[in-house]
């Protein structure tokens, strides 16, 4: 299955996994719509993609703002007259202990990681219904499958995301609408620089575990492979995959190891 000439809408496309997905799909000659909050970095990614594809549009959009999401969905549809694939990739992580984390910080995490993808998906479902086909990819996390220290609000948001999009899979309101949930572990991206801390301020540095994570190119390629196969779920992890296995089959060992993590 090739994505040549397919219209693909990617959120959080200015860096990390989103940027790498954009570059790889551009090389397949996809028609891209890239969305993010920061115009300068998004424009840079656009220029990189235009080296491979003749079609790459950008949308400056904050997925936590309902009016921007609705306007962005409408604009994205108008750009090409259809959307074949939506990749809900935008997200923010967390680095703070549960006992210290303010409720306002948890709300931030929920707005970006849960309500943002839900709002955009809801805004686009009528268009998918109109064309009677499509593909939705949501970048969740291994944190959506288990609780892990220093990520209480992030874990909660990703668990909610998992539940919402699994329901979309089971209901499948449009017969030819296929949904893939991606669960990465630690990936080599700059995501921890903007990670939310106890009071909502950014973490501002690279997490050592993130720095030694799976290369982002390898992660993006595995996501695209999962998309092609229309998989329901794609796990992209090393240690976290083992930890999940412990949780399912040896819970005491899972809790023992997890308590030592950060």
XYZ file of N, CA and C in Angstrom:
786
model
N 0.839 -1.194 0.000
C 0.000 0.000 0.000
C 0.871 1.239 0.000
N 0.707 2.083 -0.985
C 1.487 3.314 -1.092
C 0.640 4.501 -0.656
N 1.284 5.499 -0.095
C 0.589 6.728 0.287
C 0.780 7.830 -0.746
N 1.252 7.472 -1.931
C 1.386 8.452 -3.003
C 0.025 9.079 -3.321
N 0.006 10.416 -3.348
C -1.187 11.212 -3.642
C -2.274 11.127 -2.579
N -2.017 10.399 -1.498
C -2.964 10.386 -0.380
C -2.831 11.693 0.403
N -3.958 12.252 0.838
C -3.947 13.485 1.634
C -3.816 13.105 3.103
N -2.717 13.546 3.707
C -2.397 13.144 5.080
C -2.237 14.383 5.957
N -3.026 14.439 7.002
C -3.070 15.559 7.938
C -2.337 15.131 9.212
N -1.239 15.815 9.542
C -0.414 15.451 10.696
C -0.369 16.598 11.698
N -0.754 16.340 12.936
C -0.606 17.354 13.985
C 0.721 17.146 14.708
N 1.192 18.200 15.369
C 2.490 18.116 16.041
C 3.599 17.822 15.061
N 3.510 18.439 13.872
C 4.418 18.097 12.768
C 5.713 18.888 12.760
N 5.901 19.780 13.718
C 7.079 20.655 13.671
C 8.344 20.026 14.232
N 8.218 18.905 14.939
C 9.409 18.271 15.509
C 9.111 16.818 15.848
N 10.152 16.106 16.256
C 9.992 14.751 16.768
C 9.377 13.771 15.792
N 8.480 12.941 16.308
C 7.847 11.895 15.508
C 7.039 12.496 14.362
N 6.333 13.595 14.626
C 5.518 14.223 13.583
C 6.346 14.684 12.403
N 7.460 15.326 12.694
C 8.356 15.795 11.623
C 8.880 14.610 10.814
N 9.301 13.547 11.503
C 9.869 12.404 10.796
C 8.820 11.697 9.950
N 7.607 11.595 10.449
C 6.523 11.020 9.645
C 6.281 11.857 8.391
N 6.294 13.174 8.561
C 6.084 14.072 7.421
C 7.152 13.852 6.358
N 8.407 13.754 6.762
C 9.497 13.577 5.808
C 9.397 12.242 5.067
N 9.085 11.187 5.808
C 8.988 9.866 5.182
C 7.791 9.793 4.227
N 6.675 10.380 4.623
C 5.495 10.356 3.754
C 5.669 11.279 2.555
N 6.425 12.363 2.733
C 6.752 13.235 1.604
C 7.547 12.464 0.556
N 8.442 11.587 1.019
C 9.251 10.786 0.101
C 8.387 9.800 -0.689
N 7.191 9.501 -0.179
C 6.253 8.649 -0.915
C 5.337 9.481 -1.821
N 5.601 10.802 -1.875
C 4.802 11.712 -2.714
C 3.370 11.887 -2.202
N 3.229 11.840 -0.879
C 1.914 12.110 -0.294
C 1.610 13.597 -0.389
N 0.338 13.941 -0.271
C -0.087 15.339 -0.211
C -0.284 15.674 1.273
N 0.557 16.525 1.799
C 0.623 16.726 3.236
C -0.069 17.996 3.707
N -0.651 17.896 4.894
C -1.123 19.054 5.647
C -0.468 18.945 7.019
N 0.401 19.882 7.326
C 1.168 19.843 8.574
C 0.637 20.896 9.531
N 0.335 20.494 10.754
C -0.215 21.419 11.741
C 0.644 21.444 13.003
N 0.804 22.637 13.561
C 1.506 22.834 14.833
C 1.269 24.270 15.274
N 1.772 24.620 16.452
C 1.563 25.980 16.975
C 2.601 26.975 16.487
N 3.825 26.484 16.183
C 4.935 27.393 15.908
C 5.181 27.520 14.402
N 4.915 28.708 13.869
C 4.969 28.936 12.425
C 6.367 28.764 11.859
N 7.395 29.237 12.564
C 8.751 29.197 12.009
C 9.267 27.777 11.849
N 9.140 26.964 12.908
C 9.636 25.579 12.808
C 8.793 24.765 11.837
N 7.501 25.035 11.785
C 6.625 24.316 10.853
C 6.975 24.658 9.416
N 7.303 25.922 9.158
C 7.704 26.340 7.811
C 9.002 25.655 7.386
N 9.897 25.432 8.345
C 11.151 24.730 8.039
C 10.874 23.294 7.615
N 9.979 22.624 8.339
C 9.617 21.248 7.979
C 8.933 21.217 6.619
N 8.101 22.209 6.354
C 7.441 22.297 5.046
C 8.466 22.343 3.918
N 9.482 23.178 4.066
C 10.513 23.289 3.030
C 11.273 21.979 2.861
N 11.514 21.276 3.955
C 12.182 19.969 3.876
C 11.316 18.979 3.096
N 10.019 18.998 3.362
C 9.109 18.064 2.689
C 8.966 18.382 1.205
N 9.011 19.668 0.852
C 8.839 20.074 -0.546
C 10.010 19.646 -1.432
N 11.061 19.152 -0.830
C 12.142 18.563 -1.623
C 11.709 17.232 -2.238
N 10.651 16.629 -1.665
C 10.220 15.306 -2.113
C 8.821 15.299 -2.729
N 7.937 16.167 -2.248
C 6.569 16.196 -2.750
C 6.226 17.607 -3.211
N 5.334 17.704 -4.161
C 4.923 19.019 -4.668
C 3.779 19.612 -3.842
N 3.265 18.832 -2.898
C 2.098 19.272 -2.148
C 2.373 19.192 -0.649
N 2.515 20.336 -0.026
C 2.706 20.376 1.425
C 2.187 21.718 1.951
N 1.057 21.682 2.613
C 0.446 22.880 3.182
C 0.638 22.883 4.698
N 0.614 24.065 5.306
C 0.754 24.141 6.757
C -0.439 24.874 7.370
N -0.775 24.468 8.599
C -1.821 25.107 9.384
C -1.256 25.445 10.762
N -1.349 26.704 11.155
C -0.936 27.095 12.494
C -2.145 26.892 13.393
N -2.036 25.934 14.318
C -3.215 25.522 15.072
C -2.834 25.026 16.455
N -3.566 25.472 17.454
C -3.420 24.989 18.819
C -4.570 24.023 19.069
N -4.257 22.743 19.254
C -5.323 21.742 19.356
C -6.081 21.794 20.668
N -5.669 22.659 21.599
C -6.436 22.816 22.838
C -7.526 23.871 22.711
N -7.565 24.571 21.568
C -8.536 25.648 21.357
C -9.629 25.171 20.394
N -10.850 24.969 20.903
C -11.926 24.407 20.069
C -12.174 25.165 18.767
N -12.145 26.491 18.829
C -12.430 27.256 17.614
C -11.322 27.067 16.577
N -10.067 26.955 17.026
C -8.962 26.713 16.100
C -9.048 25.311 15.506
N -9.470 24.345 16.313
C -9.610 22.961 15.828
C -10.694 22.883 14.757
N -11.847 23.478 15.026
C -12.943 23.445 14.046
C -12.555 24.147 12.747
N -11.921 25.316 12.888
C -11.493 26.061 11.696
C -10.408 25.308 10.946
N -9.487 24.671 11.701
C -8.403 23.908 11.079
C -8.913 22.695 10.321
N -9.900 22.008 10.889
C -10.489 20.845 10.215
C -11.148 21.256 8.906
N -11.890 22.360 8.950
C -12.567 22.852 7.744
C -11.560 23.277 6.686
N -10.522 24.006 7.115
C -9.490 24.472 6.190
C -8.734 23.297 5.572
N -8.402 22.298 6.396
C -7.675 21.122 5.902
C -8.469 20.415 4.819
N -9.773 20.278 5.029
C -10.629 19.629 4.020
C -10.666 20.435 2.727
N -10.748 21.750 2.871
C -10.848 22.614 1.690
C -9.564 22.618 0.854
N -8.422 22.368 1.493
C -7.143 22.435 0.776
C -7.084 21.460 -0.395
N -7.573 20.243 -0.196
C -7.494 19.229 -1.242
C -8.846 18.610 -1.597
N -9.888 18.976 -0.854
C -11.206 18.409 -1.117
C -11.424 17.048 -0.527
N -10.456 16.572 0.250
C -10.601 15.292 0.940
C -9.470 15.156 1.960
N -9.628 14.221 2.886
C -8.548 13.840 3.803
C -8.570 12.317 3.873
N -7.480 11.706 3.496
C -7.407 10.244 3.517
C -6.921 9.712 4.854
N -5.986 10.436 5.468
C -5.397 9.974 6.730
C -5.257 11.146 7.697
N -5.703 10.949 8.929
C -5.454 11.887 10.011
C -4.484 11.236 10.981
N -3.362 11.914 11.263
C -2.407 11.416 12.260
C -2.432 12.367 13.450
N -3.083 11.937 14.523
C -3.131 12.702 15.772
C -1.824 12.463 16.529
N -0.860 13.333 16.318
C 0.467 13.124 16.899
C 0.816 14.142 17.983
N 0.221 15.317 17.967
C 0.587 16.370 18.923
C 0.420 15.879 20.353
N 1.395 16.215 21.190
C 1.312 15.800 22.589
C 2.395 16.444 23.422
N 2.227 16.364 24.732
C 3.222 16.885 25.667
C 3.349 15.887 26.814
N 4.576 15.688 27.307
C 4.796 14.724 28.364
C 4.935 15.436 29.718
N 5.329 14.710 30.737
C 5.366 15.232 32.105
C 6.576 14.688 32.849
N 7.127 15.507 33.741
C 8.176 15.062 34.658
C 7.941 15.717 36.023
N 7.145 15.065 36.859
C 6.917 15.536 38.232
C 6.205 14.445 39.025
N 6.466 14.412 40.330
C 5.836 13.420 41.187
C 4.348 13.738 41.364
N 3.554 12.694 41.457
C 2.115 12.837 41.603
C 1.758 13.723 42.791
N 2.395 13.522 43.922
C 2.039 14.246 45.144
C 2.305 15.744 45.031
N 3.236 16.123 44.147
C 3.587 17.536 43.977
C 2.823 18.212 42.846
N 2.241 17.434 41.954
C 1.687 17.987 40.710
C 0.333 18.658 40.946
N 0.239 19.906 40.539
C -0.991 20.671 40.703
C -2.050 20.186 39.711
N -3.309 20.318 40.105
C -4.412 19.908 39.243
C -4.393 20.707 37.937
N -3.983 21.962 37.999
C -3.918 22.784 36.786
C -2.936 22.190 35.775
N -1.839 21.617 36.252
C -0.866 20.980 35.361
C -1.466 19.721 34.730
N -2.239 18.974 35.520
C -2.892 17.773 34.988
C -3.913 18.153 33.925
N -4.621 19.263 34.142
C -5.573 19.747 33.138
C -4.858 20.085 31.825
N -3.681 20.697 31.924
C -2.906 20.997 30.716
C -2.612 19.724 29.945
N -2.177 18.701 30.673
C -1.826 17.426 30.040
C -3.051 16.784 29.378
N -4.189 16.875 30.042
C -5.418 16.315 29.470
C -5.858 17.084 28.233
N -5.736 18.400 28.267
C -6.166 19.224 27.137
C -5.375 18.887 25.873
N -4.060 18.770 26.022
C -3.207 18.520 24.849
C -3.296 17.071 24.392
N -3.158 16.133 25.337
C -3.008 14.725 24.981
C -4.314 13.980 24.764
N -5.392 14.468 25.381
C -6.676 13.781 25.220
C -7.700 14.619 24.463
N -8.067 15.766 25.009
C -9.138 16.541 24.390
C -8.758 17.055 23.001
N -7.492 17.391 22.776
C -7.058 17.855 21.459
C -7.330 16.832 20.368
N -6.791 15.604 20.489
C -7.075 14.588 19.468
C -8.558 14.243 19.340
N -9.261 14.234 20.474
C -10.693 13.923 20.423
C -11.446 15.012 19.652
N -11.150 16.277 19.944
C -11.843 17.371 19.255
C -11.580 17.359 17.756
N -10.326 17.131 17.375
C -10.004 17.136 15.946
C -10.642 15.951 15.239
N -10.610 14.799 15.868
C -11.250 13.618 15.280
C -12.746 13.847 15.104
N -13.393 14.384 16.152
C -14.826 14.670 16.068
C -15.136 15.671 14.950
N -14.255 16.674 14.802
C -14.463 17.691 13.761
C -14.332 17.100 12.365
N -13.514 16.054 12.211
C -13.284 15.479 10.886
C -14.186 14.287 10.558
N -14.807 13.689 11.571
C -15.640 12.510 11.315
C -16.759 12.772 10.300
N -17.421 13.939 10.319
C -18.440 14.173 9.288
C -17.872 14.147 7.863
N -16.613 14.606 7.713
C -15.976 14.571 6.387
C -15.656 13.131 5.987
N -15.148 12.339 6.955
C -14.891 10.928 6.663
C -16.203 10.221 6.317
N -17.272 10.600 7.016
C -18.575 10.009 6.735
C -19.039 10.364 5.322
N -18.768 11.590 4.923
C -19.145 12.061 3.583
C -18.430 11.276 2.499
N -17.127 10.998 2.713
C -16.377 10.276 1.674
C -16.413 8.763 1.867
N -16.936 8.308 3.025
C -17.142 6.885 3.323
C -15.868 6.055 3.412
N -14.755 6.713 3.708
C -13.520 5.963 3.953
C -12.523 6.885 4.642
N -11.449 6.291 5.144
C -10.386 7.086 5.754
C -9.578 6.258 6.738
N -8.564 6.896 7.280
C -7.704 6.232 8.247
C -7.337 7.241 9.332
N -7.455 6.816 10.580
C -7.074 7.645 11.720
C -5.960 6.941 12.472
N -4.898 7.673 12.700
C -3.764 7.160 13.476
C -3.629 8.053 14.700
N -3.590 7.471 15.864
C -3.407 8.254 17.089
C -2.142 7.785 17.788
N -1.250 8.745 18.065
C -0.007 8.417 18.761
C -0.283 8.509 20.257
N -0.477 7.363 20.860
C -0.665 7.269 22.302
C 0.712 7.072 22.938
N 0.865 6.087 23.783
C 2.138 5.856 24.470
C 2.053 4.531 25.214
N 3.201 3.949 25.542
C 3.215 2.807 26.450
C 2.643 3.237 27.799
N 2.708 4.546 28.086
C 2.113 5.092 29.312
C 0.601 5.001 29.300
N 0.017 4.735 28.139
C -1.419 4.525 28.055
C -1.823 3.112 28.418
N -0.828 2.254 28.649
C -1.085 0.853 28.968
C -0.694 0.484 30.390
N 0.003 1.400 31.071
C 0.427 1.128 32.452
C 0.809 2.436 33.136
N 0.682 2.467 34.453
C 1.106 3.641 35.211
C 2.617 3.627 35.387
N 3.242 4.811 35.364
C 4.696 4.877 35.488
C 5.045 6.138 36.275
N 6.040 6.075 37.160
C 6.362 7.215 38.027
C 6.686 8.502 37.263
N 6.377 9.640 37.860
C 6.682 10.974 37.358
C 5.842 11.373 36.153
N 4.804 10.615 35.855
C 3.991 10.896 34.665
C 2.497 10.716 34.955
N 2.056 11.058 36.148
C 0.679 10.758 36.573
C -0.368 11.325 35.614
N -0.296 12.629 35.330
C -1.266 13.250 34.430
C -1.122 12.768 33.001
N 0.119 12.553 32.573
C 0.394 12.042 31.224
C -0.166 10.629 31.081
N 0.096 9.773 32.091
C -0.458 8.422 32.084
C -1.979 8.462 31.971
N -2.592 9.337 32.784
C -4.052 9.432 32.804
C -4.599 9.850 31.440
N -3.963 10.843 30.829
C -4.410 11.330 29.522
C -4.282 10.246 28.454
N -3.177 9.526 28.474
C -2.965 8.488 27.463
C -3.863 7.275 27.692
N -4.169 6.958 28.967
C -5.149 5.905 29.230
C -6.516 6.299 28.660
N -6.889 7.570 28.856
C -8.161 8.056 28.325
C -8.176 7.995 26.802
N -7.053 8.394 26.197
C -6.927 8.361 24.739
C -7.101 6.939 24.227
N -6.465 6.004 24.916
C -6.546 4.591 24.555
C -8.007 4.129 24.573
N -8.719 4.470 25.639
C -10.111 4.046 25.762
C -11.007 4.642 24.691
N -10.797 5.920 24.384
C -11.638 6.598 23.396
C -11.455 5.989 22.010
N -10.199 5.799 21.603
C -9.964 5.323 20.238
C -10.161 3.822 20.099
N -10.060 3.062 21.192
C -10.462 1.660 21.128
C -11.975 1.560 20.906
N -12.717 2.493 21.504
C -14.162 2.518 21.276
C -14.470 2.854 19.819
N -13.714 3.780 19.244
C -13.887 4.091 17.815
C -13.620 2.842 16.974
N -12.626 2.054 17.371
C -12.327 0.814 16.648
C -13.468 -0.186 16.754
N -14.037 -0.310 17.955
C -15.090 -1.328 18.135
C -16.406 -0.891 17.513
N -16.728 0.404 17.604
C -17.961 0.887 16.978
C -17.820 0.997 15.469
N -16.661 1.408 14.990
C -16.381 1.611 13.570
C -17.604 2.182 12.838
N -17.923 3.460 13.103
C -19.146 4.058 12.550
C -19.173 4.139 11.032
N -17.989 4.101 10.428
C -17.878 4.110 8.966
C -17.135 2.827 8.583
N -17.753 1.916 7.819
C -17.135 0.609 7.553
C -15.702 0.677 7.040
N -15.400 1.654 6.200
C -14.045 1.745 5.643
C -13.198 2.816 6.342
N -13.477 3.060 7.619
C -12.641 3.935 8.439
C -11.802 3.053 9.349
N -10.493 3.109 9.185
C -9.581 2.243 9.933
C -8.779 3.074 10.939
N -8.710 2.591 12.176
C -8.045 3.327 13.248
C -6.879 2.519 13.800
N -5.723 3.165 13.892
C -4.510 2.547 14.445
C -4.057 3.340 15.666
N -3.844 2.651 16.782
C -3.326 3.274 18.001
C -1.856 2.888 18.136
N -0.993 3.902 18.194
C 0.458 3.684 18.288
C 0.901 3.948 19.726
N 1.660 3.026 20.285
C 2.129 3.142 21.668
C 3.661 3.111 21.702
N 4.303 4.270 21.556
C 5.764 4.302 21.657
C 6.222 4.326 23.115
N 7.431 3.789 23.329
C 8.103 3.977 24.606
C 8.992 5.205 24.490
N 10.201 5.127 25.028
C 11.123 6.253 24.915
C 11.680 6.337 23.489
N 11.497 7.482 22.870
C 11.965 7.734 21.508
C 12.904 8.944 21.553
N 13.939 8.918 20.733
C 14.924 10.022 20.714
C 14.324 11.262 20.056
N 13.608 12.036 20.846
C 13.042 13.310 20.393
C 13.263 14.338 21.494
N 13.076 15.619 21.197
C 13.249 16.655 22.218
C 12.012 16.883 23.080
N 11.121 15.908 23.168
C 9.839 16.096 23.836
C 9.969 16.498 25.300
N 11.035 16.059 25.991
C 11.115 16.356 27.429
C 11.482 17.812 27.718
N 12.009 18.531 26.730
C 12.300 19.953 26.966
C 11.022 20.712 27.324
N 9.924 20.357 26.691
C 8.650 21.032 26.941
C 7.775 20.271 27.934
N 8.319 19.208 28.527
C 7.532 18.411 29.470
C 6.992 19.280 30.601
N 5.775 18.998 31.015
C 5.133 19.767 32.081
C 5.610 19.281 33.444
N 5.959 20.214 34.307
C 6.382 19.882 35.667
C 5.231 20.161 36.643
N 5.510 20.070 37.933
C 4.466 20.118 38.961
C 3.579 21.356 38.887
N 4.168 22.503 38.544
C 3.387 23.740 38.504
C 2.986 24.152 37.093
N 3.253 23.280 36.122
C 2.883 23.570 34.738
C 3.991 24.181 33.907
N 5.124 24.506 34.528
C 6.256 25.083 33.797
C 7.015 23.987 33.045
N 7.782 24.344 31.989
C 8.500 23.328 31.207
C 9.691 22.735 31.943
N 9.946 21.479 31.687
C 11.070 20.740 32.282
C 12.403 21.330 31.831
N 12.511 21.668 30.547
C 13.642 22.437 30.032
C 14.941 21.694 29.815
N 14.908 20.365 29.825
C 16.143 19.616 29.565
C 15.811 18.243 28.991
N 16.818 17.595 28.473
C 16.643 16.268 27.886
C 16.702 15.207 28.977
N 15.713 14.360 29.000
C 15.691 13.225 29.905
C 16.721 12.202 29.403
N 17.630 11.706 30.272
C 18.639 10.729 29.818
C 18.023 9.497 29.169
N 16.894 9.029 29.715
C 16.234 7.863 29.122
C 15.756 8.144 27.717
N 15.273 9.367 27.500
C 14.803 9.773 26.171
C 15.976 9.850 25.193
N 17.088 10.382 25.682
C 18.277 10.544 24.836
C 18.801 9.209 24.320
N 18.566 8.140 25.084
C 19.042 6.815 24.684
C 17.896 5.939 24.178
N 16.805 6.572 23.790
C 15.650 5.823 23.317
C 15.803 5.331 21.885
N 14.724 4.791 21.360
C 14.694 4.281 19.985
C 14.843 5.457 19.020
N 15.698 5.353 17.998
C 15.838 6.443 17.026
C 14.498 6.820 16.409
N 14.280 8.116 16.248
C 12.978 8.594 15.787
C 12.663 8.101 14.368
N 13.677 7.941 13.519
C 13.438 7.443 12.164
C 12.904 6.015 12.199
N 13.478 5.193 13.091
C 13.022 3.810 13.226
C 11.582 3.778 13.724
N 11.269 4.640 14.679
C 9.908 4.729 15.209
C 8.925 5.108 14.101
N 9.242 6.146 13.342
C 8.345 6.621 12.289
C 8.134 5.551 11.216
N 9.179 4.849 10.871
C 9.047 3.783 9.861
C 8.125 2.666 10.357
N 8.224 2.340 11.628
C 7.363 1.291 12.178
C 5.908 1.756 12.237
N 5.706 3.045 12.493
C 4.338 3.574 12.468
C 3.743 3.436 11.075
N 4.512 3.809 10.065
C 4.008 3.742 8.688
C 3.745 2.300 8.273
N 4.597 1.375 8.711
C 4.349 -0.046 8.440
C 3.033 -0.493 9.059
N 2.787 -0.060 10.301
C 1.539 -0.389 10.968
C 0.340 0.228 10.266
N 0.524 1.452 9.751
C -0.542 2.115 8.993
C -0.880 1.315 7.736
N 0.150 0.893 7.023
C -0.070 0.145 5.784
C -0.873 -1.139 6.053
N -0.554 -1.788 7.167
C -1.212 -3.057 7.504
C -2.550 -2.837 8.200
N -2.876 -1.538 8.443
C -4.116 -1.180 9.143
C -4.223 -1.911 10.473
N -3.123 -1.944 11.185
C -3.103 -2.598 12.488
C -3.943 -1.825 13.488
N -4.539 -2.533 14.435
C -5.303 -1.884 15.492
C -4.361 -1.210 16.499
N -3.253 -1.881 16.796
C -2.317 -1.342 17.780
C -0.883 -1.644 17.354
N 0.002 -0.653 17.574
C 1.421 -0.815 17.251
C 2.231 -0.440 18.489
N 2.984 -1.399 19.024
C 3.862 -1.138 20.166
C 5.274 -0.903 19.649
N 5.882 0.221 20.070
C 7.248 0.538 19.648
C 8.052 0.833 20.910
N 8.667 -0.189 21.465
C 9.330 -0.029 22.758
C 10.338 -1.143 22.983
N 11.221 -0.897 23.934
C 12.186 -1.924 24.349
C 11.869 -2.328 25.791
N 12.465 -1.633 26.783
C 12.264 -1.973 28.189
C 10.793 -1.907 28.582
N 10.066 -0.918 28.017
C 8.663 -0.751 28.382
C 7.816 -1.952 27.959
N 8.203 -2.578 26.868
C 7.460 -3.764 26.409
C 7.615 -4.905 27.421
N 8.846 -5.047 27.945
C 9.090 -6.071 28.965
C 8.314 -5.755 30.237
N 8.319 -4.468 30.605
C 7.601 -4.033 31.798
C 6.104 -4.308 31.664
N 5.550 -4.101 30.483
C 4.136 -4.380 30.244
C 3.852 -5.873 30.394
N 4.781 -6.681 29.933
C 4.639 -8.139 30.065
C 4.624 -8.530 31.539
N 5.513 -7.891 32.316
C 5.528 -8.161 33.761
C 4.192 -7.754 34.395
N 3.665 -6.605 33.980
C 2.405 -6.129 34.550
C 1.287 -7.134 34.326
N 1.275 -7.729 33.137
C 0.207 -8.656 32.798
C 0.352 -10.014 33.475
N 1.606 -10.465 33.630
C 1.809 -11.837 34.094
C 2.504 -11.952 35.456
N 3.262 -10.926 35.872
C 3.937 -10.923 37.167
C 3.795 -9.542 37.827
N 2.572 -9.178 38.227
C 2.331 -7.830 38.761
C 3.274 -7.395 39.877
N 3.613 -8.241 40.863
C 4.524 -7.768 41.919
C 5.872 -7.299 41.368
N 6.375 -7.980 40.340
C 7.649 -7.584 39.740
C 7.497 -6.247 38.996
N 6.350 -6.051 38.354
C 6.087 -4.777 37.679
C 6.150 -3.626 38.672
N 5.475 -3.755 39.808
C 5.460 -2.662 40.784
C 6.825 -2.448 41.417
N 7.553 -3.510 41.624
C 8.900 -3.388 42.194
C 9.826 -2.599 41.267
N 9.800 -2.942 39.979
C 10.660 -2.266 39.000
C 10.197 -0.831 38.776
N 8.889 -0.640 38.651
C 8.335 0.677 38.350
C 8.687 1.702 39.437
N 8.658 1.266 40.697
C 8.932 2.196 41.786
C 10.341 2.767 41.733
N 11.220 2.066 41.038
C 12.605 2.530 40.899
C 12.807 3.418 39.691
N 11.768 3.550 38.840
C 11.911 4.302 37.599
C 11.704 5.787 37.801
N 12.025 6.556 36.716
C 11.729 8.001 36.708
C 11.603 8.464 35.263
